[in-house]
PDB file of C-alpha atoms in Angstrom:
ATOM      1  CA  MET A   1      88.934  83.529  99.598  1.00 55.00           C
ATOM      2  CA  PHE A   2      89.894  86.937  98.153  1.00 57.00           C
ATOM      3  CA  MET A   3      87.841  86.298  95.023  1.00 61.00           C
ATOM      4  CA  LYS A   4      84.784  85.812  97.200  1.00 61.00           C
ATOM      5  CA  LEU A   5      85.557  88.967  99.202  1.00 55.00           C
ATOM      6  CA  MET A   6      85.943  90.870  95.930  1.00 58.00           C
ATOM      7  CA  GLU A   7      82.605  89.629  94.631  1.00 57.00           C
ATOM      8  CA  GLU A   8      80.967  90.609  97.915  1.00 52.00           C
ATOM      9  CA  ASN A   9      82.662  94.049  97.894  1.00 62.00           C
ATOM     10  CA  GLU A  10      84.350  93.232 101.204  1.00 60.00           C
ATOM     11  CA  LEU A  11      87.998  93.157 100.155  1.00 63.00           C
ATOM     12  CA  SER A  12      88.790  96.536 101.718  1.00 61.00           C
ATOM     13  CA  SER A  13      87.795  95.225 105.146  1.00 62.00           C
ATOM     14  CA  HIS A  14      90.502  92.530 104.884  1.00 65.00           C
ATOM     15  CA  LEU A  15      93.101  94.843 103.342  1.00 66.00           C
ATOM     16  CA  HIS A  16      96.040  94.029 105.619  1.00 64.00           C
ATOM     17  CA  SER A  17      95.948  90.259 105.092  1.00 73.00           C
ATOM     18  CA  PHE A  18      95.265  90.665 101.364  1.00 71.00           C
ATOM     19  CA  CYS A  19      98.218  93.044 100.841  1.00 73.00           C
ATOM     20  CA  LYS A  20     100.581  90.836 102.797  1.00 73.00           C
ATOM     21  CA  GLN A  21      99.638  87.601 101.053  1.00 75.00           C
ATOM     22  CA  ALA A  22      99.324  89.074  97.560  1.00 72.00           C
ATOM     23  CA  ASN A  23     102.548  91.137  97.903  1.00 72.00           C
ATOM     24  CA  VAL A  24     100.930  94.311  96.582  1.00 79.00           C
ATOM     25  CA  ALA A  25     101.241  97.977  97.572  1.00 71.00           C
ATOM     26  CA  CYS A  26      98.453  99.082  99.885  1.00 71.00           C
ATOM     27  CA  SER A  27      98.416 101.888 102.440  1.00 61.00           C
ATOM     28  CA  THR A  28      98.827  99.284 105.204  1.00 44.00           C
ATOM     29  CA  ASN A  29     101.989  97.851 103.677  1.00 44.00           C
ATOM     30  CA  ALA A  30     105.029  99.328 105.437  1.00 37.00           C
ATOM     31  CA  LEU A  31     107.444  97.411 103.216  1.00 38.00           C
ATOM     32  CA  MET A  32     106.124  99.311 100.193  1.00 41.00           C
ATOM     33  CA  LYS A  33     106.971 102.607 101.880  1.00 43.00           C
ATOM     34  CA  ASN A  34     110.485 101.415 102.692  1.00 41.00           C
ATOM     35  CA  THR A  35     111.283 100.590  99.059  1.00 43.00           C
ATOM     36  CA  MET A  36     110.293 104.112  98.020  1.00 44.00           C
ATOM     37  CA  ASP A  37     112.767 105.707 100.471  1.00 46.00           C
ATOM     38  CA  ASP A  38     116.264 104.759  99.266  1.00 49.00           C
ATOM     39  CA  THR A  39     118.646 106.965 101.254  1.00 51.00           C
ATOM     40  CA  THR A  40     121.532 106.305  98.848  1.00 53.00           C
ATOM     41  CA  LEU A  41     119.788 108.179  96.025  1.00 52.00           C
ATOM     42  CA  PRO A  42     117.686 111.338  95.699  1.00 54.00           C
ATOM     43  CA  PRO A  43     113.908 110.934  96.088  1.00 54.00           C
ATOM     44  CA  ILE A  44     112.090 109.122  93.280  1.00 51.00           C
ATOM     45  CA  ALA A  45     111.836 111.545  90.383  1.00 48.00           C
ATOM     46  CA  GLN A  46     108.325 112.901  89.943  1.00 44.00           C
ATOM     47  CA  TRP A  47     107.409 113.352  86.262  1.00 38.00           C
ATOM     48  CA  ASN A  48     105.627 116.682  86.737  1.00 38.00           C
ATOM     49  CA  ALA A  49     108.592 118.174  88.589  1.00 40.00           C
ATOM     50  CA  ILE A  50     111.035 116.986  85.923  1.00 42.00           C
ATOM     51  CA  LYS A  51     108.850 118.383  83.136  1.00 40.00           C
ATOM     52  CA  GLU A  52     108.635 121.773  84.845  1.00 37.00           C
ATOM     53  CA  VAL A  53     112.443 121.921  85.031  1.00 39.00           C
ATOM     54  CA  TYR A  54     112.888 120.994  81.380  1.00 40.00           C
ATOM     55  CA  ASP A  55     110.121 123.370  80.262  1.00 41.00           C
ATOM     56  CA  ARG A  56     112.198 126.257  81.584  1.00 42.00           C
ATOM     57  CA  VAL A  57     115.167 125.223  79.455  1.00 44.00           C
ATOM     58  CA  PRO A  58     115.559 127.156  76.160  1.00 47.00           C
ATOM     59  CA  ASN A  59     115.277 125.044  73.027  1.00 46.00           C
ATOM     60  CA  GLU A  60     118.843 125.934  72.044  1.00 46.00           C
ATOM     61  CA  THR A  61     120.365 124.471  75.236  1.00 46.00           C
ATOM     62  CA  PRO A  62     122.685 121.517  74.385  1.00 46.00           C
ATOM     63  CA  ALA A  63     121.492 118.129  75.596  1.00 46.00           C
ATOM     64  CA  LEU A  64     124.692 117.444  77.535  1.00 47.00           C
ATOM     65  CA  LEU A  65     124.198 120.664  79.507  1.00 46.00           C
ATOM     66  CA  VAL A  66     120.575 119.741  80.210  1.00 48.00           C
ATOM     67  CA  SER A  67     121.736 116.350  81.536  1.00 48.00           C
ATOM     68  CA  SER A  68     123.266 118.131  84.535  1.00 49.00           C
ATOM     69  CA  LEU A  69     119.696 118.688  85.774  1.00 54.00           C
ATOM     70  CA  GLY A  70     119.449 115.010  86.716  1.00 70.00           C
ATOM     71  CA  GLY A  71     120.488 112.737  83.906  1.00 86.00           C
ATOM     72  CA  LEU A  72     119.634 112.622  80.228  1.00 90.00           C
ATOM     73  CA  PRO A  73     116.371 110.706  79.643  1.00 93.00           C
ATOM     74  CA  PHE A  74     116.620 110.775  75.824  1.00 94.00           C
ATOM     75  CA  PHE A  75     119.701 110.818  73.610  1.00 95.00           C
ATOM     76  CA  GLN A  76     121.080 109.770  70.229  1.00 96.00           C
ATOM     77  CA  GLU A  77     122.833 106.499  69.467  1.00 96.00           C
ATOM     78  CA  SER A  78     126.074 108.305  68.588  1.00 95.00           C
ATOM     79  CA  MET A  79     126.326 109.586  72.169  1.00 96.00           C
ATOM     80  CA  VAL A  80     126.715 106.057  73.575  1.00 97.00           C
ATOM     81  CA  LYS A  81     130.232 104.988  72.631  1.00 97.00           C
ATOM     82  CA  GLU A  82     132.757 102.952  74.610  1.00 97.00           C
ATOM     83  CA  GLY A  83     134.844 105.302  76.734  1.00 97.00           C
ATOM     84  CA  ALA A  84     132.349 108.166  76.551  1.00 97.00           C
ATOM     85  CA  SER A  85     131.047 109.957  79.654  1.00 95.00           C
ATOM     86  CA  MET A  86     127.290 110.177  80.158  1.00 94.00           C
ATOM     87  CA  SER A  87     124.847 111.397  82.794  1.00 94.00           C
ATOM     88  CA  ILE A  88     122.355 108.663  83.693  1.00 95.00           C
ATOM     89  CA  PRO A  89     118.773 109.471  84.810  1.00 93.00           C
ATOM     90  CA  ASP A  90     116.842 107.706  87.552  1.00 92.00           C
ATOM     91  CA  LEU A  91     116.560 104.003  86.616  1.00 93.00           C
ATOM     92  CA  ARG A  92     114.340 103.026  89.544  1.00 90.00           C
ATOM     93  CA  ASP A  93     110.794 101.739  89.468  1.00 85.00           C
ATOM     94  CA  PRO A  94     108.828 104.190  91.689  1.00 77.00           C
ATOM     95  CA  MET A  95     106.898 101.296  93.251  1.00 74.00           C
ATOM     96  CA  SER A  96     109.007  98.170  92.947  1.00 66.00           C
ATOM     97  CA  TYR A  97     107.341  96.367  95.859  1.00 65.00           C
ATOM     98  CA  LYS A  98     104.401  94.776  94.088  1.00 78.00           C
ATOM     99  CA  SER A  99     103.450  91.555  92.354  1.00 87.00           C
ATOM    100  CA  PHE A 100     101.054  90.565  89.625  1.00 92.00           C
ATOM    101  CA  LEU A 101      97.601  89.488  90.680  1.00 91.00           C
ATOM    102  CA  PRO A 102      96.161  86.431  88.940  1.00 92.00           C
ATOM    103  CA  ARG A 103      94.004  87.352  85.964  1.00 94.00           C
ATOM    104  CA  SER A 104      90.918  85.917  87.695  1.00 91.00           C
ATOM    105  CA  LEU A 105      91.287  88.532  90.448  1.00 91.00           C
ATOM    106  CA  ALA A 106      92.841  91.422  88.479  1.00 92.00           C
ATOM    107  CA  SER A 107      89.975  91.334  85.988  1.00 92.00           C
ATOM    108  CA  LYS A 108      87.522  92.006  88.833  1.00 90.00           C
ATOM    109  CA  ILE A 109      89.312  95.157  90.010  1.00 91.00           C
ATOM    110  CA  PRO A 110      88.146  98.412  88.370  1.00 93.00           C
ATOM    111  CA  PHE A 111      90.807  99.734  86.015  1.00 95.00           C
ATOM    112  CA  SER A 112      89.595 103.031  84.586  1.00 96.00           C
ATOM    113  CA  SER A 113      89.623 106.717  85.463  1.00 96.00           C
ATOM    114  CA  ALA A 114      85.831 106.604  85.710  1.00 96.00           C
ATOM    115  CA  GLN A 115      86.097 104.091  88.572  1.00 96.00           C
ATOM    116  CA  ILE A 116      89.156 105.512  90.312  1.00 95.00           C
ATOM    117  CA  GLU A 117      87.396 106.203  93.616  1.00 95.00           C
ATOM    118  CA  GLU A 118      86.269 102.574  93.868  1.00 92.00           C
ATOM    119  CA  LEU A 119      89.799 101.431  93.018  1.00 92.00           C
ATOM    120  CA  LYS A 120      91.370 103.664  95.673  1.00 91.00           C
ATOM    121  CA  LYS A 121      88.927 102.403  98.273  1.00 87.00           C
ATOM    122  CA  ILE A 122      89.894  98.787  97.587  1.00 85.00           C
ATOM    123  CA  PHE A 123      93.581  99.484  98.244  1.00 86.00           C
ATOM    124  CA  GLY A 124      93.145 102.071 100.983  1.00 85.00           C
ATOM    125  CA  VAL A 125      94.703 104.886  98.946  1.00 88.00           C
ATOM    126  CA  MET A 126      94.371 108.393 100.384  1.00 89.00           C
ATOM    127  CA  ASP A 127      93.440 111.381  98.218  1.00 90.00           C
ATOM    128  CA  ASP A 128      96.405 113.498  97.031  1.00 88.00           C
ATOM    129  CA  SER A 129      98.953 110.892  98.161  1.00 86.00           C
ATOM    130  CA  ASN A 130     101.881 109.739  96.006  1.00 84.00           C
ATOM    131  CA  VAL A 131     100.061 106.492  95.237  1.00 86.00           C
ATOM    132  CA  ASP A 132      96.941 108.430  94.228  1.00 90.00           C
ATOM    133  CA  ASP A 133      99.096 110.441  91.806  1.00 91.00           C
ATOM    134  CA  TYR A 134     100.707 107.265  90.428  1.00 90.00           C
ATOM    135  CA  ILE A 135      97.319 105.636  89.865  1.00 93.00           C
ATOM    136  CA  GLN A 136      95.980 108.662  87.982  1.00 95.00           C
ATOM    137  CA  LYS A 137      99.044 108.857  85.715  1.00 93.00           C
ATOM    138  CA  THR A 138      99.015 105.133  84.959  1.00 94.00           C
ATOM    139  CA  LEU A 139      95.326 105.122  84.074  1.00 96.00           C
ATOM    140  CA  LYS A 140      95.807 108.164  81.859  1.00 95.00           C
ATOM    141  CA  ILE A 141      98.604 106.480  79.902  1.00 94.00           C
ATOM    142  CA  CYS A 142      96.617 103.257  79.595  1.00 96.00           C
ATOM    143  CA  GLU A 143      93.576 105.121  78.279  1.00 95.00           C
ATOM    144  CA  GLU A 144      95.396 107.271  75.731  1.00 91.00           C
ATOM    145  CA  ARG A 145      94.987 106.452  72.054  1.00 87.00           C
ATOM    146  CA  PRO A 146      98.217 104.954  70.655  1.00 83.00           C
ATOM    147  CA  ILE A 147     100.187 106.965  68.134  1.00 81.00           C
ATOM    148  CA  ARG A 148      99.920 105.901  64.503  1.00 81.00           C
ATOM    149  CA  GLY A 149     101.825 102.683  63.844  1.00 77.00           C
ATOM    150  CA  GLN A 150     101.913 101.662  67.502  1.00 85.00           C
ATOM    151  CA  GLN A 151     100.130  98.701  69.083  1.00 91.00           C
ATOM    152  CA  SER A 152      99.782  98.883  72.846  1.00 94.00           C
ATOM    153  CA  THR A 153      98.093  97.437  75.900  1.00 96.00           C
ATOM    154  CA  CYS A 154      98.197  97.678  79.670  1.00 97.00           C
ATOM    155  CA  ALA A 155      98.726  94.221  81.117  1.00 97.00           C
ATOM    156  CA  THR A 156      97.254  93.860  84.599  1.00 96.00           C
ATOM    157  CA  SER A 157      98.260  90.212  84.993  1.00 96.00           C
ATOM    158  CA  ALA A 158     101.073  87.922  83.903  1.00 96.00           C
ATOM    159  CA  GLU A 159      98.578  86.104  81.681  1.00 97.00           C
ATOM    160  CA  ASP A 160      97.693  89.356  79.891  1.00 97.00           C
ATOM    161  CA  LEU A 161     101.376  90.175  79.420  1.00 97.00           C
ATOM    162  CA  ILE A 162     102.234  86.789  77.916  1.00 97.00           C
ATOM    163  CA  ASP A 163      99.158  86.836  75.675  1.00 97.00           C
ATOM    164  CA  PHE A 164     100.160  90.224  74.241  1.00 97.00           C
ATOM    165  CA  VAL A 165     103.751  89.137  73.584  1.00 97.00           C
ATOM    166  CA  VAL A 166     102.724  85.868  71.945  1.00 97.00           C
ATOM    167  CA  GLU A 167     100.122  87.635  69.796  1.00 96.00           C
ATOM    168  CA  LYS A 168     102.656  90.190  68.521  1.00 96.00           C
ATOM    169  CA  LEU A 169     105.888  88.147  68.416  1.00 96.00           C
ATOM    170  CA  GLY A 170     104.960  84.477  68.501  1.00 95.00           C
ATOM    171  CA  HIS A 171     106.122  81.775  70.930  1.00 95.00           C
ATOM    172  CA  HIS A 172     109.880  81.943  70.289  1.00 95.00           C
ATOM    173  CA  VAL A 173     111.101  85.055  72.069  1.00 96.00           C
ATOM    174  CA  SER A 174     114.003  86.406  74.103  1.00 96.00           C
ATOM    175  CA  ILE A 175     113.601  88.751  77.049  1.00 97.00           C
ATOM    176  CA  TRP A 176     115.985  91.533  78.080  1.00 97.00           C
ATOM    177  CA  SER A 177     116.121  93.792  81.135  1.00 97.00           C
ATOM    178  CA  THR A 178     118.472  96.219  82.898  1.00 97.00           C
ATOM    179  CA  GLU A 179     120.374  94.482  85.684  1.00 96.00           C
ATOM    180  CA  SER A 180     120.131  97.108  88.432  1.00 94.00           C
ATOM    181  CA  VAL A 181     119.704 100.818  89.210  1.00 94.00           C
ATOM    182  CA  GLU A 182     123.461 101.402  89.561  1.00 95.00           C
ATOM    183  CA  GLY A 183     124.502 104.613  87.829  1.00 95.00           C
ATOM    184  CA  SER A 184     121.304 106.521  88.557  1.00 94.00           C
ATOM    185  CA  TYR A 185     122.064 110.265  88.830  1.00 92.00           C
ATOM    186  CA  GLU A 186     125.752 109.618  88.124  1.00 94.00           C
ATOM    187  CA  ASN A 187     128.174 110.685  85.424  1.00 94.00           C
ATOM    188  CA  VAL A 188     129.319 107.258  84.270  1.00 96.00           C
ATOM    189  CA  THR A 189     131.768 105.871  81.752  1.00 97.00           C
ATOM    190  CA  ILE A 190     130.266 103.818  78.960  1.00 98.00           C
ATOM    191  CA  GLY A 191     131.825 100.376  78.541  1.00 98.00           C
ATOM    192  CA  ALA A 192     131.061  97.751  75.928  1.00 98.00           C
ATOM    193  CA  VAL A 193     128.098  98.475  73.644  1.00 98.00           C
ATOM    194  CA  LYS A 194     126.560  95.436  71.958  1.00 98.00           C
ATOM    195  CA  LEU A 195     123.715  95.339  69.442  1.00 97.00           C
ATOM    196  CA  ILE A 196     121.498  92.483  70.616  1.00 96.00           C
ATOM    197  CA  TYR A 197     118.560  93.025  68.258  1.00 95.00           C
ATOM    198  CA  GLY A 198     118.689  95.022  65.061  1.00 94.00           C
ATOM    199  CA  ASN A 199     115.963  93.646  62.820  1.00 92.00           C
ATOM    200  CA  LEU A 200     114.102  96.837  61.922  1.00 90.00           C
ATOM    201  CA  SER A 201     111.389  94.906  60.058  1.00 89.00           C
ATOM    202  CA  GLU A 202     110.459  92.785  63.121  1.00 92.00           C
ATOM    203  CA  PRO A 203     109.785  95.248  65.968  1.00 94.00           C
ATOM    204  CA  PRO A 204     110.248  94.174  69.599  1.00 96.00           C
ATOM    205  CA  ALA A 205     107.698  94.631  72.368  1.00 97.00           C
ATOM    206  CA  LEU A 206     108.660  97.135  75.073  1.00 97.00           C
ATOM    207  CA  CYS A 207     106.975  96.741  78.443  1.00 97.00           C
ATOM    208  CA  HIS A 208     107.343  99.530  81.003  1.00 95.00           C
ATOM    209  CA  SER A 209     106.526  98.828  84.649  1.00 93.00           C
ATOM    210  CA  ARG A 210     103.931 101.364  85.750  1.00 93.00           C
ATOM    211  CA  PRO A 211     103.486 102.577  89.353  1.00 89.00           C
ATOM    212  CA  PHE A 212     100.262 101.018  90.615  1.00 92.00           C
ATOM    213  CA  PRO A 213      99.150  99.073  93.718  1.00 90.00           C
ATOM    214  CA  PHE A 214      99.746  95.780  91.872  1.00 92.00           C
ATOM    215  CA  GLN A 215     102.019  95.040  88.944  1.00 94.00           C
ATOM    216  CA  VAL A 216     100.913  96.691  85.693  1.00 95.00           C
ATOM    217  CA  TYR A 217     102.934  96.851  82.487  1.00 96.00           C
ATOM    218  CA  TYR A 218     102.361  99.318  79.685  1.00 96.00           C
ATOM    219  CA  CYS A 219     103.458  97.359  76.621  1.00 97.00           C
ATOM    220  CA  HIS A 220     103.797  98.677  73.100  1.00 95.00           C
ATOM    221  CA  VAL A 221     105.172  97.616  69.754  1.00 95.00           C
ATOM    222  CA  LEU A 222     106.771 100.376  67.698  1.00 89.00           C
ATOM    223  CA  GLN A 223     108.225 100.079  64.211  1.00 90.00           C
ATOM    224  CA  ARG A 224     111.975 100.342  63.471  1.00 94.00           C
ATOM    225  CA  VAL A 225     113.541  99.743  66.878  1.00 96.00           C
ATOM    226  CA  LYS A 226     116.992  98.428  67.821  1.00 97.00           C
ATOM    227  CA  VAL A 227     118.025  97.031  71.202  1.00 98.00           C
ATOM    228  CA  TYR A 228     121.496  97.314  72.737  1.00 98.00           C
ATOM    229  CA  ALA A 229     123.215  95.916  75.843  1.00 98.00           C
ATOM    230  CA  VAL A 230     125.465  98.553  77.394  1.00 98.00           C
ATOM    231  CA  ASP A 231     127.939  98.272  80.276  1.00 98.00           C
ATOM    232  CA  ILE A 232     127.580 101.321  82.531  1.00 97.00           C
ATOM    233  CA  HIS A 233     130.653 101.794  84.735  1.00 97.00           C
ATOM    234  CA  ALA A 234     129.025 103.370  87.778  1.00 95.00           C
ATOM    235  CA  ARG A 235     130.661 104.450  91.028  1.00 93.00           C
ATOM    236  CA  ASN A 236     130.099 101.156  92.865  1.00 91.00           C
ATOM    237  CA  LYS A 237     129.864  98.524  90.132  1.00 94.00           C
ATOM    238  CA  VAL A 238     129.209  97.855  86.466  1.00 96.00           C
ATOM    239  CA  ASN A 239     125.541  97.855  85.507  1.00 97.00           C
ATOM    240  CA  HIS A 240     124.520  95.847  82.464  1.00 97.00           C
ATOM    241  CA  ALA A 241     121.815  98.110  81.055  1.00 98.00           C
ATOM    242  CA  ILE A 242     119.448  97.802  78.120  1.00 98.00           C
ATOM    243  CA  MET A 243     119.167 100.684  75.674  1.00 98.00           C
ATOM    244  CA  VAL A 244     116.398 101.024  73.100  1.00 98.00           C
ATOM    245  CA  CYS A 245     116.693 103.227  70.007  1.00 97.00           C
ATOM    246  CA  HIS A 246     113.700 104.328  67.932  1.00 96.00           C
ATOM    247  CA  TYR A 247     114.548 104.979  64.280  1.00 95.00           C
ATOM    248  CA  ASP A 248     111.097 106.113  63.173  1.00 94.00           C
ATOM    249  CA  THR A 249     109.937 109.127  65.178  1.00 94.00           C
ATOM    250  CA  SER A 250     107.867 110.613  62.354  1.00 92.00           C
ATOM    251  CA  THR A 251     104.548 110.090  64.185  1.00 90.00           C
ATOM    252  CA  TRP A 252     105.737 111.350  67.588  1.00 90.00           C
ATOM    253  CA  ASN A 253     104.325 114.506  69.139  1.00 89.00           C
ATOM    254  CA  PRO A 254     106.435 117.502  68.004  1.00 91.00           C
ATOM    255  CA  ASN A 255     106.423 118.663  71.635  1.00 89.00           C
ATOM    256  CA  HIS A 256     107.931 115.405  72.891  1.00 90.00           C
ATOM    257  CA  LEU A 257     110.657 116.068  75.460  1.00 90.00           C
ATOM    258  CA  ALA A 258     113.196 114.167  73.328  1.00 92.00           C
ATOM    259  CA  PHE A 259     112.971 116.716  70.524  1.00 92.00           C
ATOM    260  CA  LYS A 260     113.347 119.621  72.922  1.00 89.00           C
ATOM    261  CA  LEU A 261     116.470 118.069  74.424  1.00 90.00           C
ATOM    262  CA  LEU A 262     118.064 117.018  71.147  1.00 91.00           C
ATOM    263  CA  GLY A 263     117.081 119.988  68.998  1.00 89.00           C
ATOM    264  CA  PHE A 264     115.343 118.166  66.150  1.00 91.00           C
ATOM    265  CA  GLY A 265     111.760 117.373  65.194  1.00 92.00           C
ATOM    266  CA  PRO A 266     109.788 114.208  64.396  1.00 93.00           C
ATOM    267  CA  GLY A 267     111.326 111.922  61.810  1.00 93.00           C
ATOM    268  CA  LEU A 268     114.650 113.779  61.661  1.00 95.00           C
ATOM    269  CA  ILE A 269     116.664 111.764  64.201  1.00 94.00           C
ATOM    270  CA  GLU A 270     116.639 108.500  66.103  1.00 96.00           C
ATOM    271  CA  VAL A 271     115.786 108.709  69.816  1.00 96.00           C
ATOM    272  CA  CYS A 272     117.279 106.361  72.405  1.00 97.00           C
ATOM    273  CA  HIS A 273     116.520 105.760  76.079  1.00 97.00           C
ATOM    274  CA  TRP A 274     117.430 103.371  78.882  1.00 97.00           C
ATOM    275  CA  VAL A 275     115.111 100.618  80.064  1.00 96.00           C
ATOM    276  CA  ASN A 276     114.391 101.217  83.747  1.00 94.00           C
ATOM    277  CA  LYS A 277     114.418  98.636  86.514  1.00 89.00           C
ATOM    278  CA  ASN A 278     111.637  96.076  86.024  1.00 91.00           C
ATOM    279  CA  GLY A 279     111.220  97.158  82.392  1.00 95.00           C
ATOM    280  CA  LEU A 280     111.110  94.298  79.877  1.00 97.00           C
ATOM    281  CA  VAL A 281     112.086  94.115  76.209  1.00 98.00           C
ATOM    282  CA  TRP A 282     110.835  91.137  74.227  1.00 98.00           C
ATOM    283  CA  THR A 283     112.355  90.225  70.876  1.00 97.00           C
ATOM    284  CA  LYS A 284     111.801  87.441  68.388  1.00 94.00           C
ATOM    285  CA  SER A 285     114.431  84.756  68.880  1.00 89.00           C
ATOM    286  CA  LEU A 286     117.021  84.833  66.124  1.00 70.00           C
ATOM    287  CA  GLY A 287     117.696  81.717  64.083  1.00 59.00           C
TER     288      GLY A 287
END
């Protein structure tokens, strides 16, 4: 039914029923709005606002002091030791209420900055709204040229996601994800730290959930990456989080926020970060 409406350019006139049945984030979907308003945590962090705060921080400011601004988004492996205290950034997915569309339908929906107005019309997105901002940022990331040594894609369907993983890693894989958002914006105590994948010659695939009306993953394969499982002892419970460490940063932008926070340049240090809610890390199965 929805395929036919899409082909006839009539999907927007049946938006309410489509959003409800497909479980995607449209302007008519009140449940989507509710998931973005968690009263137990500060508002979803907006990237531009965070960047403006960090841009005002002098380069010499220690990373642990910067973390008081709302959690440390990038850090070094040596900072994550059992018993250590650490400030955790926002681990939430800005738009967690959404599902994949089948490839047959997703492939018919415009997915480019050049067609953004048509895309917004399909999902009833208002100009200058949060969702409009999310769409623009996601399309920009998906259209950027990958850095040297990186292979990337934006998967707009589960079929696309699996195809990318199989192409890069083969059929025998393990999948890892952070258990919950517990610890967001908290100073937590680090518990057990376990290396779960350390083969630097066989890079994993990292897939980041991107805010978009339906589920989109930005997936990339970067050389020399290790994956850790870390117990975060938050205020309410222990969160079993996934940490990824990049050991080859030589091709990264010298102005990358990680270097500003940590005080080094490309290729001089490893850079680690947490995997947010709904993020996926795929590794080749060992043995």
